[in-house]
Coordinates of C-alpha atoms and ligand atoms in Angstrom, one line a residue:
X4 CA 0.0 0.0 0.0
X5 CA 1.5 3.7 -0.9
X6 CA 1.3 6.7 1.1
X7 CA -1.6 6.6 4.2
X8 CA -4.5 8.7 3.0
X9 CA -7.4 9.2 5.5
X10 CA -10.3 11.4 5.7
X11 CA -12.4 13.5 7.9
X12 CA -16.2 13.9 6.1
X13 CA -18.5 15.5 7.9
X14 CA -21.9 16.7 6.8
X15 CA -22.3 20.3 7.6
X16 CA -25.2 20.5 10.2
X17 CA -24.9 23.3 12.0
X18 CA -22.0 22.3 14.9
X19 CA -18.9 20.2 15.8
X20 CA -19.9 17.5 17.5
X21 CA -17.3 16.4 20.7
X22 CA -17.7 12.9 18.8
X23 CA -16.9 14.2 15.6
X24 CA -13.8 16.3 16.8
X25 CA -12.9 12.5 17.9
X26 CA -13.3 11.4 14.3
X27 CA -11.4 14.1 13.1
X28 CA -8.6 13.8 15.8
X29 CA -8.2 10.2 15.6
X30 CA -7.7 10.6 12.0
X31 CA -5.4 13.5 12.1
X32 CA -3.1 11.4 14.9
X33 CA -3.1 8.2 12.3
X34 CA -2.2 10.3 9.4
X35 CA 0.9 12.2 11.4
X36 CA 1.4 8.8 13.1
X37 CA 2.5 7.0 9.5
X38 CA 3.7 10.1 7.3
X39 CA 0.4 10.4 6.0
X40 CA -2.4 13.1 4.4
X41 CA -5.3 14.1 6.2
X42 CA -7.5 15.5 4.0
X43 CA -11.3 17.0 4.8
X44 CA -13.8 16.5 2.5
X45 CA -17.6 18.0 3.2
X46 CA -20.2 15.7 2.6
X47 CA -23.2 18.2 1.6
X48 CA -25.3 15.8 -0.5
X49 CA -28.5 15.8 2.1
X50 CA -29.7 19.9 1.0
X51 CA -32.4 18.9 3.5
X52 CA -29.8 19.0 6.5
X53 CA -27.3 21.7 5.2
X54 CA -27.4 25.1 7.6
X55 CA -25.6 27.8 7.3
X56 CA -22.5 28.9 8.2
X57 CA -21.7 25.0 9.4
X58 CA -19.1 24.6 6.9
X59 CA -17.4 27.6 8.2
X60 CA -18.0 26.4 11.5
X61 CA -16.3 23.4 11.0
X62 CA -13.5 25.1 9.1
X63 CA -12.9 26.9 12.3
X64 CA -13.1 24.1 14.9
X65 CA -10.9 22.3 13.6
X66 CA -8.2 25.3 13.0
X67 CA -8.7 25.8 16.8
X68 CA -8.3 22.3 17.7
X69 CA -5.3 22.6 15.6
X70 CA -5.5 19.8 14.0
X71 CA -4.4 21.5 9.9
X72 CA -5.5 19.4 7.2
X73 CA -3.4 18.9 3.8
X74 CA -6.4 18.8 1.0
X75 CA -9.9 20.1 0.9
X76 CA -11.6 22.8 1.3
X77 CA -9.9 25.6 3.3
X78 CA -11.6 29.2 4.4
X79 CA -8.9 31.6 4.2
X80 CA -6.1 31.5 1.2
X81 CA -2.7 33.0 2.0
X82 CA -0.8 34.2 -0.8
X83 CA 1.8 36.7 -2.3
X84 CA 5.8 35.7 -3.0
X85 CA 6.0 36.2 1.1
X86 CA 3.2 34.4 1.5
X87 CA 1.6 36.6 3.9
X88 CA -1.5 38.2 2.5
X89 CA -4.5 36.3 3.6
X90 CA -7.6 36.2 1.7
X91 CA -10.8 35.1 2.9
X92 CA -13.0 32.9 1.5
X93 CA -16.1 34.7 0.2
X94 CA -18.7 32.0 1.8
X95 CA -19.2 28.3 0.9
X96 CA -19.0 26.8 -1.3
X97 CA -16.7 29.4 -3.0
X98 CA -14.4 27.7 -0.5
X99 CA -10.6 27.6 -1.5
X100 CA -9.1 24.3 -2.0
X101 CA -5.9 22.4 -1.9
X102 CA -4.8 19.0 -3.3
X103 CA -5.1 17.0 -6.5
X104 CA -8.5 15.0 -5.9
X105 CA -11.2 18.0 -5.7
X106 CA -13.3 19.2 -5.6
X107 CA -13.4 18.3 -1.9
X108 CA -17.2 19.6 -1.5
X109 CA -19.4 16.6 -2.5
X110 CA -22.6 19.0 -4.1
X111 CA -20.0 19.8 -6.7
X112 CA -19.2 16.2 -7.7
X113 CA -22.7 15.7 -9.0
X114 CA -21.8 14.6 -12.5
X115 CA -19.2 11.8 -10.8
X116 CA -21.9 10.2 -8.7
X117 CA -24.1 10.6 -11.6
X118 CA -21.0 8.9 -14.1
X119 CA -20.7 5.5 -11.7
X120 CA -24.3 5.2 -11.1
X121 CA -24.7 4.4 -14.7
X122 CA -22.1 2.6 -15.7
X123 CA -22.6 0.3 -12.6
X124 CA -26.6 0.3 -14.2
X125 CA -24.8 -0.6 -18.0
X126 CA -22.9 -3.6 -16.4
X127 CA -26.2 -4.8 -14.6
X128 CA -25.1 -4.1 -11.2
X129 CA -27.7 -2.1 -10.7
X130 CA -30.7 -1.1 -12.1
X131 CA -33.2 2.1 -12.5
X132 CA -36.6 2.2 -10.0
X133 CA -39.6 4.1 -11.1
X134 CA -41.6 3.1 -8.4
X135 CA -43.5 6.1 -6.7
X136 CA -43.4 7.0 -3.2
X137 CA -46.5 6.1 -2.5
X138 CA -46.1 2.3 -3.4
X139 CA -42.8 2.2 -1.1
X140 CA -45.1 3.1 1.1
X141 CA -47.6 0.7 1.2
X142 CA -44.9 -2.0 0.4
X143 CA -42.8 -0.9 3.9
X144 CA -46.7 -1.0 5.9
X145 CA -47.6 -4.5 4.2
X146 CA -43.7 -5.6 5.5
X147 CA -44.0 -4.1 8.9
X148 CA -47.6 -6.0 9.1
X149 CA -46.0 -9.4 8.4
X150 CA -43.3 -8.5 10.6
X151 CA -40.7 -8.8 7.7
X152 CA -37.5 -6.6 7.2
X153 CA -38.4 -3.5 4.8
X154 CA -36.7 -4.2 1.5
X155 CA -37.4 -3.1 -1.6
X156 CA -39.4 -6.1 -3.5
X157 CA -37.3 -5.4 -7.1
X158 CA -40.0 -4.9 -8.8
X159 CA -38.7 -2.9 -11.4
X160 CA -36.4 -5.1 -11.8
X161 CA -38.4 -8.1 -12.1
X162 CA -41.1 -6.3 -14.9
X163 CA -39.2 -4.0 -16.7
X164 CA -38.2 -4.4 -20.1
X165 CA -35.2 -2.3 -21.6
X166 CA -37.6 -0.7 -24.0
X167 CA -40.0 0.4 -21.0
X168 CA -37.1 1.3 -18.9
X169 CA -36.0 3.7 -22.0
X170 CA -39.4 5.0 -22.7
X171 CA -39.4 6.4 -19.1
X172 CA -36.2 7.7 -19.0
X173 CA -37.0 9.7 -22.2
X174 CA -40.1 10.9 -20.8
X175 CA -38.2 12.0 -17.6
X176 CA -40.0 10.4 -15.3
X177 CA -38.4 10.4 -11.6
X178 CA -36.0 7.5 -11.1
X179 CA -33.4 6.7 -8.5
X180 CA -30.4 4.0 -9.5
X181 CA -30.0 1.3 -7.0
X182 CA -27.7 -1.5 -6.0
X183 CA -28.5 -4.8 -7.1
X184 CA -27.3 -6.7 -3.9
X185 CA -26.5 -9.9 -4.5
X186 CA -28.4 -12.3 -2.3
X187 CA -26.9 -15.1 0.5
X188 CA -23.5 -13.9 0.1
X189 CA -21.4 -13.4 3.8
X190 CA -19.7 -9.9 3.5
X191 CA -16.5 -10.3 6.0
X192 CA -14.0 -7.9 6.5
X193 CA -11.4 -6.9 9.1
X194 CA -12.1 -3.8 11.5
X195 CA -8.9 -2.4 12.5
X196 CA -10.7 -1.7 16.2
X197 CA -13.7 -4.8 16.5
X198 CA -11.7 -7.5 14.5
X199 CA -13.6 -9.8 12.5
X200 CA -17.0 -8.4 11.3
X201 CA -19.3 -10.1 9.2
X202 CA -22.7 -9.4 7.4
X203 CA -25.3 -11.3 5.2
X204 CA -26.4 -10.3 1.9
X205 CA -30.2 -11.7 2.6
X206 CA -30.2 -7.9 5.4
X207 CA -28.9 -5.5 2.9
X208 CA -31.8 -4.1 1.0
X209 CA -31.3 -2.8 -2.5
X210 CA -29.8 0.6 -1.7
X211 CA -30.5 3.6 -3.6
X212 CA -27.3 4.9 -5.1
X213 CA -28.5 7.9 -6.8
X214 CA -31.4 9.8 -6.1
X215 CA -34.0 11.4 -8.6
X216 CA -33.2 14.4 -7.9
X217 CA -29.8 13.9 -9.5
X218 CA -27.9 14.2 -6.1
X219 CA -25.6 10.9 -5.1
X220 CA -26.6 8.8 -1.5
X221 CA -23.8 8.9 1.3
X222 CA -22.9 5.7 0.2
X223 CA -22.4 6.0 -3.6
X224 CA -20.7 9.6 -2.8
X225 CA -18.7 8.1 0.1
X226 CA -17.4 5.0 -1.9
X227 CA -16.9 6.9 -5.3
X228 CA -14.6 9.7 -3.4
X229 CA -12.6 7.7 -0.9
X230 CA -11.8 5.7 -4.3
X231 CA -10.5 8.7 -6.2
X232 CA -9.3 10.4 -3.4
X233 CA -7.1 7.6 -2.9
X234 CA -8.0 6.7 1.1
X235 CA -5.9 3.8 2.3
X236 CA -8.0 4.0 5.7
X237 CA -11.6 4.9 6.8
X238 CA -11.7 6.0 10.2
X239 CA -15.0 6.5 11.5
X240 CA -17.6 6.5 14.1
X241 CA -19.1 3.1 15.2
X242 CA -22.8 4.2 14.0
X243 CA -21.7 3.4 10.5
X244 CA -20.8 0.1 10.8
X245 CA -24.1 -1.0 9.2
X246 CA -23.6 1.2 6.0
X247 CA -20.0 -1.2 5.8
X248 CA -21.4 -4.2 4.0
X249 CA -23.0 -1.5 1.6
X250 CA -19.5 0.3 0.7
X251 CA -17.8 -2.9 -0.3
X252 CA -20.5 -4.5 -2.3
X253 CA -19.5 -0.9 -4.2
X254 CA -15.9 -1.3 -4.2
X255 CA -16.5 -4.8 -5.1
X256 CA -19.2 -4.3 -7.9
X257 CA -16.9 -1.6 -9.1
X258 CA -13.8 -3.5 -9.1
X259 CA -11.6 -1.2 -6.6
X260 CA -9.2 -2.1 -4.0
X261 CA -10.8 -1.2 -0.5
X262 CA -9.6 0.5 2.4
X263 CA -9.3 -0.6 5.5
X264 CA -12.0 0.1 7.8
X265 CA -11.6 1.1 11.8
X266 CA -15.1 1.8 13.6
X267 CA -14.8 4.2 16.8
X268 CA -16.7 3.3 19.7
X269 CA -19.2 5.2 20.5
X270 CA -19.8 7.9 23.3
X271 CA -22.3 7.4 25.8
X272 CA -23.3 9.4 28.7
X273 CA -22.3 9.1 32.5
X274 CA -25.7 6.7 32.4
X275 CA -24.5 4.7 29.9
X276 CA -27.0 6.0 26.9
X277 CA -25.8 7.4 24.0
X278 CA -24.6 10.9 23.8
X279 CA -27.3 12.9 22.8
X280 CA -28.1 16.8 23.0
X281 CA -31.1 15.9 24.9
X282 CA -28.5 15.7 27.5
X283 CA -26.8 18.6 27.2
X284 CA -23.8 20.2 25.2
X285 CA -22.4 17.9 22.5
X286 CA -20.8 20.7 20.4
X287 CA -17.2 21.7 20.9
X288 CA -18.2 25.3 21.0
X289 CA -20.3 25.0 24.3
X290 CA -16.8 23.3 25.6
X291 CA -14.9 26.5 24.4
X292 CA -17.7 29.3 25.7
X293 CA -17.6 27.5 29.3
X294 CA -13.9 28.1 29.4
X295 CA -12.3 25.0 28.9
X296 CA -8.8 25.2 27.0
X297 CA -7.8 23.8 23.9
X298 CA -5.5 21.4 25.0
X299 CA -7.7 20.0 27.4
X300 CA -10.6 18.9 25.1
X301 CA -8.0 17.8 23.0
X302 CA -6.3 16.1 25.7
X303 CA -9.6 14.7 26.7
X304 CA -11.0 13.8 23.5
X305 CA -8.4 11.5 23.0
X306 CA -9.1 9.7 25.4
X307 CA -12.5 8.9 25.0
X308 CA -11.5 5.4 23.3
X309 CA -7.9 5.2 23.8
X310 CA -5.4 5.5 25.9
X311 CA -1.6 4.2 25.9
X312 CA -2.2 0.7 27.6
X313 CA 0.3 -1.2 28.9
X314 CA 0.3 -0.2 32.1
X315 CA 1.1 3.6 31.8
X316 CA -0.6 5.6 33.8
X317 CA 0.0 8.9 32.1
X318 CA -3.5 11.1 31.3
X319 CA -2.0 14.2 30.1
X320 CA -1.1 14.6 26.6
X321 CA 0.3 17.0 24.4
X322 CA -0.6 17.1 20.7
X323 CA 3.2 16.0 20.0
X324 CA 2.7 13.7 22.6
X325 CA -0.8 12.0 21.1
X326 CA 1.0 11.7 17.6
X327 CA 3.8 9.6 19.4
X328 CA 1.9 7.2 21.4
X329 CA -1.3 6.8 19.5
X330 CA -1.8 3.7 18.2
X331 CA -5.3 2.1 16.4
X332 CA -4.9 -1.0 17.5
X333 CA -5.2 0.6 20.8
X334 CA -8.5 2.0 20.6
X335 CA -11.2 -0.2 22.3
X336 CA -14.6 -1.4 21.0
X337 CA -16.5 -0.9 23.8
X338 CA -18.6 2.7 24.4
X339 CA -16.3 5.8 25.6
X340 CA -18.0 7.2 29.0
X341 CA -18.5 11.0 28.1
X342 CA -17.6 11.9 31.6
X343 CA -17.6 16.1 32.5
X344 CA -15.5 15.8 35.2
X345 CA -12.8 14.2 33.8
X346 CA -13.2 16.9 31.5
X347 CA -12.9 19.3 34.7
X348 CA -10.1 17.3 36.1
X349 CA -7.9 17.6 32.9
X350 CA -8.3 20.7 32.3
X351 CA -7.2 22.0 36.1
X352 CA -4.1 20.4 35.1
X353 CA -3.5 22.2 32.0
X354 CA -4.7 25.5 34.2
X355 CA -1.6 24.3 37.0
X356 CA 1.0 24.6 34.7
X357 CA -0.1 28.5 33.6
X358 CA 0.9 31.6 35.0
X359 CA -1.2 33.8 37.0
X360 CA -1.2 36.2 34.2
X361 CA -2.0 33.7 31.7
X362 CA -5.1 33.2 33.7
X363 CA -5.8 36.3 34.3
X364 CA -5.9 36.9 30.3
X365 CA -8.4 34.3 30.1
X366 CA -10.6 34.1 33.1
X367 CA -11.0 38.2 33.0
X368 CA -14.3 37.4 30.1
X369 CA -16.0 35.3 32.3
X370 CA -15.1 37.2 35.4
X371 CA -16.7 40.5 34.5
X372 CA -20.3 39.0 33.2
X373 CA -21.0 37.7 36.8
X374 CA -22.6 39.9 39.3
X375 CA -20.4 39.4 42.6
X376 CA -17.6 40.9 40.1
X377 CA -19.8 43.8 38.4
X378 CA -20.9 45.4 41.9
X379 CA -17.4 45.1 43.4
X380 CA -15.8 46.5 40.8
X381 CA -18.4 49.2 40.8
X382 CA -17.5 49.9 44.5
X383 CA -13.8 50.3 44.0
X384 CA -14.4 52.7 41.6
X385 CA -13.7 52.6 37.8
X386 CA -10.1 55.0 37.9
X387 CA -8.3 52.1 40.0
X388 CA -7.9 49.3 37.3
X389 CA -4.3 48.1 38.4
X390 CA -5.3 47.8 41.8
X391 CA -8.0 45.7 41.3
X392 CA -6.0 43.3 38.7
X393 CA -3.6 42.8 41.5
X394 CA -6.5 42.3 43.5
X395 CA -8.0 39.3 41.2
X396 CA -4.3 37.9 40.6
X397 CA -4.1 37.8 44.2
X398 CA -7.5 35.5 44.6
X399 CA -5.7 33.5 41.4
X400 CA -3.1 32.8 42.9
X401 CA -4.7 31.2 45.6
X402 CA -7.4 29.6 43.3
X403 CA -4.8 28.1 40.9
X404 CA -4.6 25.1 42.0
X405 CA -8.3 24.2 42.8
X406 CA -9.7 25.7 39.3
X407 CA -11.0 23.4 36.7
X408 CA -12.4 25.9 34.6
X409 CA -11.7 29.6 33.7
X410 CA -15.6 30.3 34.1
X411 CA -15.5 29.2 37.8
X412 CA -12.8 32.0 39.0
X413 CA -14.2 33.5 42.1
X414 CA -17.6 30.9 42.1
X415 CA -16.5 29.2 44.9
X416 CA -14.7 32.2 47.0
X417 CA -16.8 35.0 46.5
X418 CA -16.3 36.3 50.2
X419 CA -13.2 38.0 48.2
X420 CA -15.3 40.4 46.6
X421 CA -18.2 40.8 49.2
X422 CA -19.4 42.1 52.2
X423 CA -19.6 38.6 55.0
X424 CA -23.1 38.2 56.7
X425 CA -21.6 36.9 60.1
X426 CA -23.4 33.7 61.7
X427 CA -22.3 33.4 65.2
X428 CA -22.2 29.7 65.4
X429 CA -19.8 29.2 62.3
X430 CA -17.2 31.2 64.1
X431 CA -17.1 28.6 67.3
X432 CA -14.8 26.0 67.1
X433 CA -16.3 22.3 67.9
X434 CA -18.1 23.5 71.4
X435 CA -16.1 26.1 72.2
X436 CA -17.7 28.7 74.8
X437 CA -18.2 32.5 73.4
X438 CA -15.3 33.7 75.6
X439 CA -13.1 31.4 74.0
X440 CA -14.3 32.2 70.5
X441 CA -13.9 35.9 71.5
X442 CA -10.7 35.3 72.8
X443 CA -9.5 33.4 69.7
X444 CA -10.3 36.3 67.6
X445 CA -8.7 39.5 69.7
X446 CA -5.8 37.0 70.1
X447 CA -5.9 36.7 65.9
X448 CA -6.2 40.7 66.0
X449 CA -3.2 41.4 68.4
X450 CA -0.7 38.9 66.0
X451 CA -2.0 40.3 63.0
X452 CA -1.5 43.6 64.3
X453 CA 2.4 43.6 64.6
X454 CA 2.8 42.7 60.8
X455 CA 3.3 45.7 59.4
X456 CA 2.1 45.8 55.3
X457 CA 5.6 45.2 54.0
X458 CA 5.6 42.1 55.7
X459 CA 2.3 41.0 55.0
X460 CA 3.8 37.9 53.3
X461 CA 1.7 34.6 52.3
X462 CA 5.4 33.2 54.4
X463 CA 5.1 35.6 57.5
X464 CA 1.2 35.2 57.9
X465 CA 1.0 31.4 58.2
X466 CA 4.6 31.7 60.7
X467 CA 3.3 34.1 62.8
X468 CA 0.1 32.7 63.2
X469 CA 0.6 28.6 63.9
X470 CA 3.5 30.2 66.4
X471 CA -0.1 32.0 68.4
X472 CA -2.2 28.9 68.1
X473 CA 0.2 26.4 69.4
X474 CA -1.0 22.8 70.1
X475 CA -4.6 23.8 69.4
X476 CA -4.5 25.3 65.8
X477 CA -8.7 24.6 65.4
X478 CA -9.2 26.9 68.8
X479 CA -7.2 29.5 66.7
X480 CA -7.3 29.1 63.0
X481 CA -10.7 28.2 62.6
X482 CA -13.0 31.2 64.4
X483 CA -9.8 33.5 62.2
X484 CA -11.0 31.7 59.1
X485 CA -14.4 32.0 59.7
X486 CA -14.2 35.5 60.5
X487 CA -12.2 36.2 56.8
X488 CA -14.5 34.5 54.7
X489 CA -18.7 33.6 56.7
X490 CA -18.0 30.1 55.3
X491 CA -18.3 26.5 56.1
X492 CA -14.9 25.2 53.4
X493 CA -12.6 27.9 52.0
X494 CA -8.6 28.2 51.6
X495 CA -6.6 28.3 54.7
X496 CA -6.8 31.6 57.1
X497 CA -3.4 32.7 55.8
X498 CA -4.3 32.5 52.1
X499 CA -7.1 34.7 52.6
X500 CA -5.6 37.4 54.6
X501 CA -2.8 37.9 52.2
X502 CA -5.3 38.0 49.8
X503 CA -7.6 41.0 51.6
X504 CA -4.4 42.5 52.7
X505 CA -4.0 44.1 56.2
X506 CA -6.5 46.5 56.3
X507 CA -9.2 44.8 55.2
X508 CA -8.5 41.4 57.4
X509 CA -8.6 43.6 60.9
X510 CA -11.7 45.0 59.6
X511 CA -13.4 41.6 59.2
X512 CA -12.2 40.5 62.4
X513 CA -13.3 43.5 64.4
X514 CA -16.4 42.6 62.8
X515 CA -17.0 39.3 63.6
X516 CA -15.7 40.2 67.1
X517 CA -18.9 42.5 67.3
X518 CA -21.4 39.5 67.7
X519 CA -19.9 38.3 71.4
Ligands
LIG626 N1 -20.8 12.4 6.5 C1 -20.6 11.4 7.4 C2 -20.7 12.0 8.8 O1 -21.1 13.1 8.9 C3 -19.3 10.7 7.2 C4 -19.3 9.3 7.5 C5 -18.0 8.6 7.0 O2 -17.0 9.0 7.6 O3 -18.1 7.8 6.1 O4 -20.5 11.4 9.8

């Protein structure tokens, strides 16, 4: 076999899918794997399902996932002798294109489609139907009544002479082409992820290749272009398995070498059910609006039907990384669990590793739509920008390590940016009387106190205070915490005062100290 070819073909309805960013990924990874092409090819031959802007949309997604494609059908064009100018596309399908087996947008291959249909139809493969709808119809009820398949009963097949067949087609009537599926045969062929798969001719009804309409069928337009576009592998998702036994009774009717087929397991829900919208967000974009980085739904997308084996334990991958260790043969047959917070989880390590400024940049969107931020900005004042960006760094820094998404900054810690509604019995410690508790927090006041604001130090805060509390840290630390923040889990007493800064810790204190 020559150079590995593979494909990504989606049909442009509106949004990435997560599963079909898996396609795409999985194909891009094989194809960088083995020195290969990836090429995209937009499979627009259902008009009733096309929306638009989707084939910009997918354009897009998969420029942001970063995972560049070698042929089809680009949005932008970047020319001149230093090749910097960039045009853009004006809109599909005027879409630029790049490779030697286009056009990559299947609407403008109609005269292919149309091309094999016949000549398959001239060697008696496959044979013209007149039949109207309404006799499918009653053909599919009268099947469905007897409990039988629905199959199309050849019928134009069985009474049609050549001359009648010719009469029709010169008076135009409708007529689709379809496959003449040769019955009791076993189709068997070797899935490069389920092994041994296997079929019988007596299930496959006569497909319809061409349509009367003119426009192909996915699997006459699927067959016919991974042919000329020369795909050694078809890399797909597990819900067209069925539609297999179909595609090689093409390649084999039209004499072609076929490629070698690997079926993705499917995703399913935390509930085991397959991954619908019904559930919630299936398309990539809802991933990027929450906040989630790149990398991550990369990273996690990966995963969702492979992972290294052998006993590594490693879940965090770089794009470099993927193209190293993935491997087909790898990937399991059994569902991938679409699970969020693994999602969550993989994407607070990617958020680790980033600099408070780096999260800063990105969490700063999110930050200013929700209210807690809006009113105390507001209160500060607009003139005093740098202040409060150190401000929010501050809180960042302390919120690094426990973020799993950009959208969440301040969510869980809002006593940063708010005034604290005191309850009296969340500053006791365990049964502590109200003298103690009082005690505790004039005791807190006193340390805090001799700390002047140069040496308000994340370091110096958590030294001066354990050296107060002594043995019993909970008698101390606790009513302190409690008093900085009016809640039940929150960072550590320490964190939270370097955070409000000097000033504002006393005053919380003193404030708390007001109910005893
Ligand atoms: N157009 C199909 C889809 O949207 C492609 C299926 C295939 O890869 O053959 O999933």
């Amino acid at each position: 076999m020559g150079k590995t070819r593979v494909r990504f073909a989606p049909s442009p309805t509106g949004y990435l899918h997560v599963g079909s960013l898996r396609t795409a990924l999985y194909n891009y990874l094989f194809a960088k794997k083995n020195g290969g092409d990836f090429i995209l090819r937009i499979e627009d031959t259902d008009r009733s399902r096309y929306v638009e802007g989707a084939v910009e949309k997918v354009i897009s997604s998969l420029e942001w996932a970063g995972l560049f494609y070698n042929e089809g059908v680009y949005a932008t064009k970047i020319i001149g002798d230093d090749k910097k100018t960039v045009v853009q596309s004006i809109t599909y399908p005027n879409t630029f294109e790049v490779g030697e087996c286009g056009p990559y947008v299947q609407s403008e291959r109609l005269e292919l489609y149309k091309k094999y249909a016949e000549q398959l139809v001239k060697e008696g493969k496959a044979y013209y139907c007149f039949c109207e709808p309404e006799r499918l119809e009653e053909m599919r009820e009268k099947q469905q009544k007897d409990k039988k398949a629905p199959m199309y009963d050849r019928y134009c097949l069985q009474n049609m002479t050549e001359e009648q067949i010719n009469e029709k087609l010169k008076e135009n009537c409708p007529a689709t082409i379809r496959l003449k599926v040769p019955r009791s045969e076993e189709i068997v062929f070797e899935d490069m992820v389920r092994g041994k798969v296997s079929f019988n001719t007596n299930n496959i009804d006569d497909q319809i290749l061409l349509k009367s309409d003119g426009f192909p069928t996915y699997h006459l337009a699927s067959v016919v272009d991974d042919h000329l576009m020369k795909i050694t592998h078809v890399l797909r998702a597990e819900e067209w398995l069925p539609s297999t036994p179909k595609h090689i009774l093409l390649y084999k009717a039209f004499g072609w070498d076929m490629p070698i087929f690997a079926h993705l397991p499917q995703l399913l829900s935390v509930d085991k059910k397959k991954l619908s919208k019904r559930m919630g967000d299936v398309a990539v974009e809802d991933y990027i609006n929450k906040g989630y980085l790149k990398e991550a739904i990369v990273n996690f997308v990966a995963l969702l039907g492979w992972n290294p084996g052998e006993g590594s334990v490693q879940e965090i991958f770089s794009m470099d990384e993927l193209i190293e260790k993935f491997d087909l043969a790898k990937v399991h047959k059994a569902g991938a669990v679409f699970d969020i917070k693994k999602l969550d989880w993989i994407n607070a390590q990617y958020i680790k590793k980033m600099s408070v400024d780096e999260i800063y940049q990105n969490a700063l969107i999110y930050l200013k739509q929700k209210e807690f931020y809006k009113t105390w900005a507001q209160e500060k004042g607009a003139g005093d920008e740098k202040t409060k960006e150190e401000f929010v760094k501050k809180v960042l820094t302390i919120e690094k390590d426990r973020l799993a998404k950009f959208s969440e900054v301040g969510e869980n810690n809002k006593f940063f940016f708010q005034e604290i509604e005191y309850d009296k019995e969340l500053l006791r410690w365990k049964k502590n009387s109200d003298a103690e508790t009082k005690q505790a927090l004039e005791t807190a006041i006193k340390v805090l106190e001799k700390i002047s604001d140069a040496d308000w130090t994340l370091k110096n805060l958590e030294e001066k205070l354990l050296e107060a509390a002594g043995e019993k840290r909970g008698d101390l630390l606790w009513p302190l915490r409690a008093a900085l923040t009016g809640e039940q889990k929150s960072p550590s007493p320490f964190e939270v005062a370097w955070v409000l800064e000097k000033k504002e810790t006393l005053s919380r204190i003193e404030q708390a100290l007001k109910l005893f």
